[in-house]
mmCIF file of C-alpha atoms and ligand atoms in Angstrom:
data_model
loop_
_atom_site.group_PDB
_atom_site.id
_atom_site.type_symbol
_atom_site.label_atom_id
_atom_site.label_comp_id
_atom_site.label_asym_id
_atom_site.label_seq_id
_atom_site.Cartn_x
_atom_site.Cartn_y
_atom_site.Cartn_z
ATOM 1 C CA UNK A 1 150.292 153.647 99.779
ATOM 2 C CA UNK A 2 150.174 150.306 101.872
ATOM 3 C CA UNK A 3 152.957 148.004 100.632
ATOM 4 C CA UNK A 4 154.080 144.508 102.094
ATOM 5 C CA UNK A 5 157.131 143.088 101.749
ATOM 6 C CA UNK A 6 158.403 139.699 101.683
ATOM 7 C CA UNK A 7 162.224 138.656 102.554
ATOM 8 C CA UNK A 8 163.416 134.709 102.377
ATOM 9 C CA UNK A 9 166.748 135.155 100.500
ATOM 10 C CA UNK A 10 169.234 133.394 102.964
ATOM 11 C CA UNK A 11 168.293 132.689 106.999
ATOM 12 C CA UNK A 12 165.589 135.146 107.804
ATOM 13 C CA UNK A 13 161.645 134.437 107.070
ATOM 14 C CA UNK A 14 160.501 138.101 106.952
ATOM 15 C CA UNK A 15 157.267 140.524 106.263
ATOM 16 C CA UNK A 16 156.683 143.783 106.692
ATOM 17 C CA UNK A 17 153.934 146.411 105.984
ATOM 18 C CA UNK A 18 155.083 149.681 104.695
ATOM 19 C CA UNK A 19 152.922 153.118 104.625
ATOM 20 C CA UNK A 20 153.780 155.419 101.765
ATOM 21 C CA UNK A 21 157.418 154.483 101.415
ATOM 22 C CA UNK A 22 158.600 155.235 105.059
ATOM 23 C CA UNK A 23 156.607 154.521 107.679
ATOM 24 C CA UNK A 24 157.490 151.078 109.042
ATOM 25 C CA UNK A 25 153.572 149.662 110.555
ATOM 26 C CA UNK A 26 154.672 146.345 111.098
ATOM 27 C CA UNK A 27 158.293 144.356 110.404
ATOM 28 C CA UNK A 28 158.473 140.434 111.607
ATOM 29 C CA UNK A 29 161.927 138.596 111.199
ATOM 30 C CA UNK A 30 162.061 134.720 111.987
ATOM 31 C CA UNK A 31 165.741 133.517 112.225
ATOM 32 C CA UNK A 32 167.013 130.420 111.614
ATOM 33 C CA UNK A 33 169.744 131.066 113.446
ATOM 34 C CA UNK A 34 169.051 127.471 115.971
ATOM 35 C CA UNK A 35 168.610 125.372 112.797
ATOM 36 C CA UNK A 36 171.920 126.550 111.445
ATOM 37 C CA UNK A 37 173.728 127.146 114.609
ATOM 38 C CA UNK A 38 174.854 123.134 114.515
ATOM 39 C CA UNK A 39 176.296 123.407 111.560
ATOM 40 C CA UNK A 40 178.401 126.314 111.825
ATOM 41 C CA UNK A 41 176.850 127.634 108.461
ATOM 42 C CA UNK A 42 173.373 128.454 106.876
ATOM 43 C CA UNK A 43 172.356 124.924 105.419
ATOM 44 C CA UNK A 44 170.455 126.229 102.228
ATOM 45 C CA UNK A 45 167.963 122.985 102.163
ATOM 46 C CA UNK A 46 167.068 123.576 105.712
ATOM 47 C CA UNK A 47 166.247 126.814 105.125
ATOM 48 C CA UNK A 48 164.108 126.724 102.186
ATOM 49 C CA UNK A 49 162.167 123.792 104.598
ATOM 50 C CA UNK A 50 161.982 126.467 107.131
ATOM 51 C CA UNK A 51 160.694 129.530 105.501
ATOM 52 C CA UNK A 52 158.079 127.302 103.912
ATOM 53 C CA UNK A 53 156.952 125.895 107.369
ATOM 54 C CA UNK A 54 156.463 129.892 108.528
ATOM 55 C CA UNK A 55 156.216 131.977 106.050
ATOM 56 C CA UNK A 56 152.525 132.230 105.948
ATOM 57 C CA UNK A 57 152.163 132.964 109.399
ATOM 58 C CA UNK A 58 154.920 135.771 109.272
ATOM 59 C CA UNK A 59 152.804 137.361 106.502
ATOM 60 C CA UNK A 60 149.831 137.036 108.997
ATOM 61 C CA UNK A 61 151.227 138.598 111.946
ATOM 62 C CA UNK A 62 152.980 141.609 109.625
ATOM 63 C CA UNK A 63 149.702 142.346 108.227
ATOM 64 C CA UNK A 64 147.877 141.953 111.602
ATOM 65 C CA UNK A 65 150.246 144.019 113.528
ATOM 66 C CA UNK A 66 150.142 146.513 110.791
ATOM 67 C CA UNK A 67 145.841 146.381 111.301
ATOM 68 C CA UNK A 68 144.971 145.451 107.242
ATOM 69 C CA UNK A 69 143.711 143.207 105.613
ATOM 70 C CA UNK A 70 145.207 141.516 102.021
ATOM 71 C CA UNK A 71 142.477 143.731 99.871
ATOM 72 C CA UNK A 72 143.980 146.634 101.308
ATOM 73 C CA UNK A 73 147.507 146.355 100.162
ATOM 74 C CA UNK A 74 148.803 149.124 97.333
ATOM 75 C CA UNK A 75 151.688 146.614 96.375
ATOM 76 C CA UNK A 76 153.763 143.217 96.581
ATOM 77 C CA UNK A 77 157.198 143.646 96.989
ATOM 78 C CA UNK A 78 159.305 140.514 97.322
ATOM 79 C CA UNK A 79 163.145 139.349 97.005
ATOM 80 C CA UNK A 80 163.492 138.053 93.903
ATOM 81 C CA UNK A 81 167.358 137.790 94.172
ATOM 82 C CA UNK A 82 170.728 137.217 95.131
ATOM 83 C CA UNK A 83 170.249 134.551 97.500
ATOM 84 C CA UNK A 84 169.525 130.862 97.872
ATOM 85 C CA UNK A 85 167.878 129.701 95.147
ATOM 86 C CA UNK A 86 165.660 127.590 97.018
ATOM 87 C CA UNK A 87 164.661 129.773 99.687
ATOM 88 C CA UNK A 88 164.162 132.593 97.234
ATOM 89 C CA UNK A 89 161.114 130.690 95.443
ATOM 90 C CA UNK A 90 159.585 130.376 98.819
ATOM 91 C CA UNK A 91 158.661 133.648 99.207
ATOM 92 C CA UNK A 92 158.455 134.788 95.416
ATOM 93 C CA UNK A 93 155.743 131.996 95.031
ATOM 94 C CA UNK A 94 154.021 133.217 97.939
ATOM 95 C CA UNK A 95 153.886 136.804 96.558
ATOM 96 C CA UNK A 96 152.842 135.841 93.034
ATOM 97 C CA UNK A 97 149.778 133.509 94.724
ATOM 98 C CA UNK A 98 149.008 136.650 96.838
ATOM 99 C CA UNK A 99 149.084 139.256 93.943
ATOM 100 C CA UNK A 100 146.996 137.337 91.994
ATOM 101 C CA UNK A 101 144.429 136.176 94.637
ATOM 102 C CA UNK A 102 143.766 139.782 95.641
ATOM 103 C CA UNK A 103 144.821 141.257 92.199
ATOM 104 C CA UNK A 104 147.569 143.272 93.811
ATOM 105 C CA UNK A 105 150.332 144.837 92.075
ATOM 106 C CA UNK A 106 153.819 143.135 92.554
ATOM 107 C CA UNK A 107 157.230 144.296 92.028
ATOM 108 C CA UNK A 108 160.302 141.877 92.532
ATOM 109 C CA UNK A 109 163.335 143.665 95.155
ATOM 110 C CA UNK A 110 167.038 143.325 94.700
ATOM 111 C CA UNK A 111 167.685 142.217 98.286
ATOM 112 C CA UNK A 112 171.186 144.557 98.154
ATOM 113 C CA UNK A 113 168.724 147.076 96.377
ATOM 114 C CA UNK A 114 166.882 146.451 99.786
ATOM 115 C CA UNK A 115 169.713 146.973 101.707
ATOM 116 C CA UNK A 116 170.273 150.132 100.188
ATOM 117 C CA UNK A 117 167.032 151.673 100.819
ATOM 118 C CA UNK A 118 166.780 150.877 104.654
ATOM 119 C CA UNK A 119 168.417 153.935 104.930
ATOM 120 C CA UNK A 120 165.613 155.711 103.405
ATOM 121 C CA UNK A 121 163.387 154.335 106.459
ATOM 122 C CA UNK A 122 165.340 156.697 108.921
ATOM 123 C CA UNK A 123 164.405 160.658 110.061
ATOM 124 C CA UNK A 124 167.402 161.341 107.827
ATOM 125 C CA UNK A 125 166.922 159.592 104.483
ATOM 126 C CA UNK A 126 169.841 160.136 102.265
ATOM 127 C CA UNK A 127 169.384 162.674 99.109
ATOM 128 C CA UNK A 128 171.027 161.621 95.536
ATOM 129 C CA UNK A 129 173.623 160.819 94.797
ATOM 130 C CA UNK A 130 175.231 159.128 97.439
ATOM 131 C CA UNK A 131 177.605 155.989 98.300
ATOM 132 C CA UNK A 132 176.233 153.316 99.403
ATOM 133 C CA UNK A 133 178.461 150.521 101.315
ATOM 134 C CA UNK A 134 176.773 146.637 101.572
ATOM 135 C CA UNK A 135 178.081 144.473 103.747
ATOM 136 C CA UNK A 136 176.205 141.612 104.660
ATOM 137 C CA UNK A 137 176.748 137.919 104.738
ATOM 138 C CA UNK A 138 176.847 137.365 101.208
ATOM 139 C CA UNK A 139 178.256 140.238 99.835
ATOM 140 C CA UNK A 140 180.354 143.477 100.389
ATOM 141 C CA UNK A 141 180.069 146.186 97.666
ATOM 142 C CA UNK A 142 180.321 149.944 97.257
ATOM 143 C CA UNK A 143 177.641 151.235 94.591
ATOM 144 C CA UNK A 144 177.185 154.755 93.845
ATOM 145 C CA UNK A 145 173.877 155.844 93.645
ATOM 146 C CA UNK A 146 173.422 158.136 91.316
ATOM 147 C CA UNK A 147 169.621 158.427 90.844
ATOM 148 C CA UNK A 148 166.911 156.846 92.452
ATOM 149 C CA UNK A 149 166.771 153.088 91.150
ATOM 150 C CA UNK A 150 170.277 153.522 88.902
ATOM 151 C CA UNK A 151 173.025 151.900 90.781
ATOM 152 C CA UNK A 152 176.734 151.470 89.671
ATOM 153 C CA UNK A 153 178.640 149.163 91.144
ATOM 154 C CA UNK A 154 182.163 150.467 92.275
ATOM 155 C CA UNK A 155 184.126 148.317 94.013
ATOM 156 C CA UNK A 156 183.293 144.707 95.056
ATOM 157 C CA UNK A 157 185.217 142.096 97.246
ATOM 158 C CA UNK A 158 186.953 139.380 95.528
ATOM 159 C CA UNK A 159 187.078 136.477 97.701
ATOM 160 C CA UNK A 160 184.573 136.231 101.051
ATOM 161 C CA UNK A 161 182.150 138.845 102.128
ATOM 162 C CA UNK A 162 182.787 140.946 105.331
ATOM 163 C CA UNK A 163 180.228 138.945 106.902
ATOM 164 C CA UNK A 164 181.533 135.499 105.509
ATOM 165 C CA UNK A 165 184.455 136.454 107.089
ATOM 166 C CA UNK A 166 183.256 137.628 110.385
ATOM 167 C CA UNK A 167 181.769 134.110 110.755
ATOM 168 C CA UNK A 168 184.556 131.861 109.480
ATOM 169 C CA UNK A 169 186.686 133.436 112.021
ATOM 170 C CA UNK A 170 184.014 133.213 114.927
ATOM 171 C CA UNK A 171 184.092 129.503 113.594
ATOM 172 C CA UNK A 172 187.569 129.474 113.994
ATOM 173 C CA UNK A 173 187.337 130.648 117.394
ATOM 174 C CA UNK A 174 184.734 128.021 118.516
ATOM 175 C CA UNK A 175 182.181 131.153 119.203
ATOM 176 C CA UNK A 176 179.255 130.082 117.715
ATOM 177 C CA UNK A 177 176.759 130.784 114.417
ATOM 178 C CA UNK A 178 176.449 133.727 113.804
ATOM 179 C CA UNK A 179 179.591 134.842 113.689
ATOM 180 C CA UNK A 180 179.847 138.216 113.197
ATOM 181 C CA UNK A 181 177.902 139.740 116.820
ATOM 182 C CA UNK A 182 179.905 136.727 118.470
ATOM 183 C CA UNK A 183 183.247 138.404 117.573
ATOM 184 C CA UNK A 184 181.305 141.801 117.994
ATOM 185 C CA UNK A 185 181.037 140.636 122.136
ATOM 186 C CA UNK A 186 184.093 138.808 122.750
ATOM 187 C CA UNK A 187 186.425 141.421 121.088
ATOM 188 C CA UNK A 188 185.229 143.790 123.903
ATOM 189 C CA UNK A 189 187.447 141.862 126.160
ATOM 190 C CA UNK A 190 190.794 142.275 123.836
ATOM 191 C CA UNK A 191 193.073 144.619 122.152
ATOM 192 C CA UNK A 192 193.010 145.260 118.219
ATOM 193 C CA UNK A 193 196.698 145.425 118.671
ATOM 194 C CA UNK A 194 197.597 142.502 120.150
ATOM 195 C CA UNK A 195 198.150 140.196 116.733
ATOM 196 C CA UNK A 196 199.790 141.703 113.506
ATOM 197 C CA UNK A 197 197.223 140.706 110.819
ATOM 198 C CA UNK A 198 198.037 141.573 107.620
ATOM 199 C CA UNK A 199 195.946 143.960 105.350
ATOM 200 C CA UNK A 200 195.105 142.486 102.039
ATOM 201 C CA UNK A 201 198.537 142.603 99.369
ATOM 202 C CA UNK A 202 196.190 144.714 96.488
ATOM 203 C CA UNK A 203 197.505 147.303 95.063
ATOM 204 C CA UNK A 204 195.772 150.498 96.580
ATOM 205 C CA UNK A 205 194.560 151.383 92.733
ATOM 206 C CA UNK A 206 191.700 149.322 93.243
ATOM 207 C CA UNK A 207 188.450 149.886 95.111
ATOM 208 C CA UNK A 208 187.871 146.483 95.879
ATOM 209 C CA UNK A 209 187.913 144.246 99.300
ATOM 210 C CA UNK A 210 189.535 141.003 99.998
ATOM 211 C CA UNK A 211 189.344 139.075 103.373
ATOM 212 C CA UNK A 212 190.941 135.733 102.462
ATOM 213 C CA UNK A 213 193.992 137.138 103.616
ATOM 214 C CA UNK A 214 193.253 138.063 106.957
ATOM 215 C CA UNK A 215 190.674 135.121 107.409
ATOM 216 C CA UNK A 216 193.877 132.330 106.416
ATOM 217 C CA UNK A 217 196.091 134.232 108.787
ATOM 218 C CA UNK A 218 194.232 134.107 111.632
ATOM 219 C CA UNK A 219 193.411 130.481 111.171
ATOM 220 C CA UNK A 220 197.707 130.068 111.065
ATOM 221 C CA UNK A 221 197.753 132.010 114.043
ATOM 222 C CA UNK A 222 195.302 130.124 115.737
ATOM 223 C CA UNK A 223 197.012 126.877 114.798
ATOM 224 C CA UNK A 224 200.149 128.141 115.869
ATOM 225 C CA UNK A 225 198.740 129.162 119.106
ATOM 226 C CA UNK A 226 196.522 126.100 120.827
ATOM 227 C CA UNK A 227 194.968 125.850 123.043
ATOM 228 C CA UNK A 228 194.049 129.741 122.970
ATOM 229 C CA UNK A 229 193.101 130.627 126.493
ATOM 230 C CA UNK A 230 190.447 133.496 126.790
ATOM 231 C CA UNK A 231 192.382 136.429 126.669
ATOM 232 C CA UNK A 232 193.809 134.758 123.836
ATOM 233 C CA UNK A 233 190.375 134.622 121.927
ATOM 234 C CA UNK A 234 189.505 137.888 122.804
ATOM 235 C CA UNK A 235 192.786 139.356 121.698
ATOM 236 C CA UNK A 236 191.655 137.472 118.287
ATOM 237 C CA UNK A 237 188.695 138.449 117.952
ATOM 238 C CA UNK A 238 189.553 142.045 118.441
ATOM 239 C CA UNK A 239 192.304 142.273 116.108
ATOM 240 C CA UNK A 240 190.531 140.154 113.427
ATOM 241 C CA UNK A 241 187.577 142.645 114.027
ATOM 242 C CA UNK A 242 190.113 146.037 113.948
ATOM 243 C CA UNK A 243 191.703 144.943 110.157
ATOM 244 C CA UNK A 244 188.123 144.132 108.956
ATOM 245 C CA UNK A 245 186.815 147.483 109.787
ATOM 246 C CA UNK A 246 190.098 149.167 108.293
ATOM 247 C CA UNK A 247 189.719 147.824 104.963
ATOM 248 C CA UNK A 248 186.616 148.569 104.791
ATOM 249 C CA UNK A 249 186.707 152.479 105.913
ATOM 250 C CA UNK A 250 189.968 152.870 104.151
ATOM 251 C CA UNK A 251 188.143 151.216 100.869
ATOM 252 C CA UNK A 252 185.204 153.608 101.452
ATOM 253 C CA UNK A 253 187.432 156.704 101.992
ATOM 254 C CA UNK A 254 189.075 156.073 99.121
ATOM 255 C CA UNK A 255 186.057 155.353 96.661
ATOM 256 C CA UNK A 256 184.607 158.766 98.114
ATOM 257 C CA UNK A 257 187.391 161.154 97.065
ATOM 258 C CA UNK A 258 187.590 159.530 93.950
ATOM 259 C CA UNK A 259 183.657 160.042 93.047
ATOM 260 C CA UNK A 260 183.605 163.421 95.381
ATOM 261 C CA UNK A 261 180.623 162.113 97.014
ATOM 262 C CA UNK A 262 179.220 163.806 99.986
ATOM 263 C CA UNK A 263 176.732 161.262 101.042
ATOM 264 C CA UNK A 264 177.501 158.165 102.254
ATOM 265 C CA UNK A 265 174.955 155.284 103.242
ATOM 266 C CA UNK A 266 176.583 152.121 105.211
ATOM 267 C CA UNK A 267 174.138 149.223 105.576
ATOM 268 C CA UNK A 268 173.592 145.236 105.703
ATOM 269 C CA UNK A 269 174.237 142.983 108.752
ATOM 270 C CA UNK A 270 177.725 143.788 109.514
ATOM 271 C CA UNK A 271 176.740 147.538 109.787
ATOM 272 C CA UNK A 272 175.233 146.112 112.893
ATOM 273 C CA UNK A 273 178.811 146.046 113.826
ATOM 274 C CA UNK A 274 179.375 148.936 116.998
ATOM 275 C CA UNK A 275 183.381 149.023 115.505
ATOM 276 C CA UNK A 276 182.559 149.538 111.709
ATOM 277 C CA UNK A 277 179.723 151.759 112.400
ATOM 278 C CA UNK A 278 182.044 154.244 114.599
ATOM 279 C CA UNK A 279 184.956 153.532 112.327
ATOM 280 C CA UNK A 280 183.294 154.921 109.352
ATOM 281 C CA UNK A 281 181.781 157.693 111.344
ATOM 282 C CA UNK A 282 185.113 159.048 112.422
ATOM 283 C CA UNK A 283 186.276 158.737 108.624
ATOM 284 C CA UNK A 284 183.313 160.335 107.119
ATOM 285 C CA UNK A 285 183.663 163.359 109.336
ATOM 286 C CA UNK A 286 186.886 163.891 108.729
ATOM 287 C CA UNK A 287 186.192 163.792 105.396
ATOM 288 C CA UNK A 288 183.502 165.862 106.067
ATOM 289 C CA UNK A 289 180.663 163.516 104.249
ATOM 290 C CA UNK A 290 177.248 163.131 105.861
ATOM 291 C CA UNK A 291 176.815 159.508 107.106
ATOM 292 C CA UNK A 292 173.738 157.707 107.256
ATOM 293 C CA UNK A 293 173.045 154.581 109.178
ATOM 294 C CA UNK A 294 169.876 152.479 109.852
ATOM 295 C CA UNK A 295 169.540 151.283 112.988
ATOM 296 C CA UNK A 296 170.794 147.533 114.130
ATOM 297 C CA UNK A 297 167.526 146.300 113.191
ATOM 298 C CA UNK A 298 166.791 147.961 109.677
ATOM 299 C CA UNK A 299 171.076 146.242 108.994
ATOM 300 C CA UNK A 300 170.319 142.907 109.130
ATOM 301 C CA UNK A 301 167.934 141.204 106.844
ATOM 302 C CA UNK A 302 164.573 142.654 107.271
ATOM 303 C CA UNK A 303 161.835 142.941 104.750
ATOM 304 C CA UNK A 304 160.821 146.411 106.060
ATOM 305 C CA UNK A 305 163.597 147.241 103.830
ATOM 306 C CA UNK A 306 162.274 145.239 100.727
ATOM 307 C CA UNK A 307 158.622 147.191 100.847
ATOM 308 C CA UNK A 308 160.793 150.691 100.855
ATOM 309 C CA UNK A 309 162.583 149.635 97.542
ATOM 310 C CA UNK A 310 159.532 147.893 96.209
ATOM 311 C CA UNK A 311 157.618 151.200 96.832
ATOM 312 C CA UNK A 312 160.122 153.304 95.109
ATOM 313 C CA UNK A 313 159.980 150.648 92.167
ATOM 314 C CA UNK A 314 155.961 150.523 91.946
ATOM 315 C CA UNK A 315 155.900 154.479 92.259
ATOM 316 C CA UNK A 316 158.454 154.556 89.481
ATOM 317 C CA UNK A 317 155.355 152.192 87.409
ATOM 318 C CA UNK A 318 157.324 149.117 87.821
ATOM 319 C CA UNK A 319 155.502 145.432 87.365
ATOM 320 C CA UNK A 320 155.957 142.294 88.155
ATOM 321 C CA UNK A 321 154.315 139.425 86.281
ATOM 322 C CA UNK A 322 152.999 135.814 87.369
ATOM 323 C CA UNK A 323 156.801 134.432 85.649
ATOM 324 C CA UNK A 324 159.067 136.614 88.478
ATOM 325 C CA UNK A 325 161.065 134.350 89.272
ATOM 326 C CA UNK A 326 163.944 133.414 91.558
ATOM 327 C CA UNK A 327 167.839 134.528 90.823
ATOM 328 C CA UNK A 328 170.067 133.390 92.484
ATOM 329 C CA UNK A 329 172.601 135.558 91.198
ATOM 330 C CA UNK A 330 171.159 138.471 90.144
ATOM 331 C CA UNK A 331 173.064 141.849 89.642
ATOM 332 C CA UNK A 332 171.998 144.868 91.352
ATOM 333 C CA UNK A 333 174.125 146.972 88.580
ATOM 334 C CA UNK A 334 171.556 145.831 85.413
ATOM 335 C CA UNK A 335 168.567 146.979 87.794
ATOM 336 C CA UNK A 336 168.660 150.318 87.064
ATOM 337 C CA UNK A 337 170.377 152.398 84.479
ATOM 338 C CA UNK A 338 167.968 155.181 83.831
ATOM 339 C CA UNK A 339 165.162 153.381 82.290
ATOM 340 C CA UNK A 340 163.150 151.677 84.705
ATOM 341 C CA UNK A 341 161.731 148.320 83.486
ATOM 342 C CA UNK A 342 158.029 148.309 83.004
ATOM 343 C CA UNK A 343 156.385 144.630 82.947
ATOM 344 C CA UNK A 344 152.435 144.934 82.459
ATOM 345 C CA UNK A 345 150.864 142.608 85.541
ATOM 346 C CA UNK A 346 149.481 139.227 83.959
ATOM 347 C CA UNK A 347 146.468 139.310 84.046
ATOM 348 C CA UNK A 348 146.000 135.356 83.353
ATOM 349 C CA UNK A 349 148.201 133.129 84.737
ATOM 350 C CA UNK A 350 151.618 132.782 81.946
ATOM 351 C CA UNK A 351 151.373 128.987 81.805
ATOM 352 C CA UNK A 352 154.981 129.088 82.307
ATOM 353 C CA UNK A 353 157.134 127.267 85.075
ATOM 354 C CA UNK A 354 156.984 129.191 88.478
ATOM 355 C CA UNK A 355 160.509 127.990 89.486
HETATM 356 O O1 LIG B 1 172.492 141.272 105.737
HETATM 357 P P1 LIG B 1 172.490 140.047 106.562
HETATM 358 O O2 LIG B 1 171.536 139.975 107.728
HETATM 359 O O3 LIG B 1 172.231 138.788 105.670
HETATM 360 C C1 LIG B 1 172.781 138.673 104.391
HETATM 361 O O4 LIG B 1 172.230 139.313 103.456
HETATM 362 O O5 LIG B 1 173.833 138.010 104.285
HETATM 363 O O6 LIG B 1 173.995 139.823 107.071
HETATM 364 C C2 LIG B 1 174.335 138.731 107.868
HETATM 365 C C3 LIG B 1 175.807 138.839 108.204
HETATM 366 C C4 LIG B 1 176.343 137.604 108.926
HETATM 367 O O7 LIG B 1 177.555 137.225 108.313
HETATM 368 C C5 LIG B 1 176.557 138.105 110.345
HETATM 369 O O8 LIG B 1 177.613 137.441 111.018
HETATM 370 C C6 LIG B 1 176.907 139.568 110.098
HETATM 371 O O9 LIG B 1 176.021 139.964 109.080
HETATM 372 N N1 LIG B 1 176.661 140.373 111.303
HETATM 373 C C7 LIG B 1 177.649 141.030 111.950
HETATM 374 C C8 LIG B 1 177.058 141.632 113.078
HETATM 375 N N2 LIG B 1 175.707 141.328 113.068
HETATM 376 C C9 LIG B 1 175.500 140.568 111.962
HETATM 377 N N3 LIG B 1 178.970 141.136 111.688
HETATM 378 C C10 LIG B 1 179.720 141.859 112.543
HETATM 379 N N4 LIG B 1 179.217 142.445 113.662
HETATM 380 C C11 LIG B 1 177.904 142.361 113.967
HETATM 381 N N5 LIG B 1 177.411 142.941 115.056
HETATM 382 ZN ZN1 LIG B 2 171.108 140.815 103.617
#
């Protein structure tokens, strides 16, 4: 089963082509990293520009890396949501053109959903149920897996995502866009004792995040402290990094004794993070939970990851219609809850808005 995937949900213009469910033939990821870098921030109308100037020649070279041809895909599988609305539509429209030109089946992707099953493109795929940590730029979230395709969501953050916060502070720091492998580098050169940042004040009942916290205290600190001199950044950027990764293991931990799982799944861009990624290892073994972790390049947005989950959703009968359309804000938790949505493909344009 051939099945490409399409990504344009925040910076990254990405297509992949998938071979039944797991074997990655082709994955192409065009940042946007130098458009946004001047701003200090993704720029959503500059993106949505951007991934409409290349996003047909990213589908090109995925599917001629990969050696087929549009007639010869199985399946569609594009981001249909969270993410910018705007750059969202760019590649939803482009699927629904594509599945209907070739009359190819399509299934709209949860991009955290995506996330998730990156995991599943590994030599070590995780079995059900397992726990499944996301923390990208836009969000941080444990879900418990239970089945495939049913998700619950246990614990969320309540203020910035892990990533969010990883680039505020790199902004902070006058390190660049993005943040997050900025920090990653520079907090080689310091200690993750030197500054006493305060974990977030939530009562240790809950199994949710909050970065705000340690994001305003740096930025005091900082104040307090110009001009920083390198050691000084470094020192920063270290200790900032060393909290981050503590609330998150000690969040994770927590939500695993609570739900007994044995299986735990950490993905999304900051996952790329060397810190979190050994962090969570040492926890999860002492815990004695198996851990599994895609590599760097399967973390960060990818749509490699979006043909996996469309797979599993098109195997599972799963159809998308000519009106998928773009959500900005859609929930990963009302994807799944045992019954598997099944949405006959149109076979006639719907006559109703695309947007
Ligand atoms: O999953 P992702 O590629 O895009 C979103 O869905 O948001 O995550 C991007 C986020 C950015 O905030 C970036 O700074 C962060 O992941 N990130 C990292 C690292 N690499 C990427 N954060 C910490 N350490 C890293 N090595
Ligand atoms: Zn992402």
């Amino acid at each position: 089963m051939i099945v490409l995937g399409i990504e344009s949900s925040c910076d990254e213009t990405a297509a992949a082509v998938l071979e039944d469910g797991r074997r990655v033939r082709s994955s192409i990821v065009a940042s946007q990293d130098a458009i946004h870098a001047p701003y200090g921030g993704v720029v959503p109308e500059l993106a949505s520009r951007r991934h409409l100037e290349v996003i047909v020649p990213v589908v090109e070279r995925a599917l001629a890396e990969a050696g087929v041809r549009l007639p010869d895909l199985d399946g569609i599988a594009v981001t249909n949501g969270p993410g910018l609305v705007g750059s969202l539509l760019v590649g939803c429209s482009l699927a629904k053109a594509l599945a209907w030109v070739n009359r190819t089946p399509l299934v709209g992707v949860n991009h955290l959903e995506g996330h998730i099953y990156a995991a599943s493109l590994t030599d070590d795929p995780p079995e059900h149920p397992f726990l499944a940590l996301v923390v990208s730029g836009g969000h941080t979230a444990l879900y418990h897996a239970e089945a495939p395709l049913v998700y619950r969501l246990v614990g969320e953050t309540r203020d910035d995502a892990a990533g969010e916060a990883f680039d505020k502070v790199a902004k902070l720091l006058d390190l660049g866009f993005p943040g997050g492998p900025q920090i990653e580098k520079v907090a080689r050169g310091g200690s993750p004792n030197a500054i006493p940042l305060p974990m977030a004040q939530m009562s240790d009942q809950t199994l949710d995040f909050s970065f705000s916290g340690l994001k305003t205290a740096v930025s005091l600190h900082v104040k307090r402290n110009r001009p920083l001199a390198e050691r000084d950044v470094a020192d920063i950027a270290a200790s900032f990094q060393a909290a981050a990764v503590k609330m998150l293991v000690r969040k994770t931990s927590k939500a695993a004794r609570q739900l007994g799982a044995t299986r735990l799944v950490l993905t999304g861009g900051v996952a790329a993070n060397t810190a979190l990624r050994e962090g969570l290892a040492a926890a999860a073994a002492e815990q004695g939970l198996r851990l599994h972790v895609p590599p760097r390049s399967l973390c960060t947005d990818n749509a490699a990851m979006i043909a996996a989950a469309g797979t599993a959703r098109l195997l599972a009968g799963e159809r998308a219609g000519m009106d998928l359309n773009a959500i900005a804000d859609l929930p990963l938790e009302s994807v799944g809850k045992g019954v598997v949505p099944v949405i006959e493909r149109s076979e006639a344009p719907s006559g109703r808005s695309h947007a």
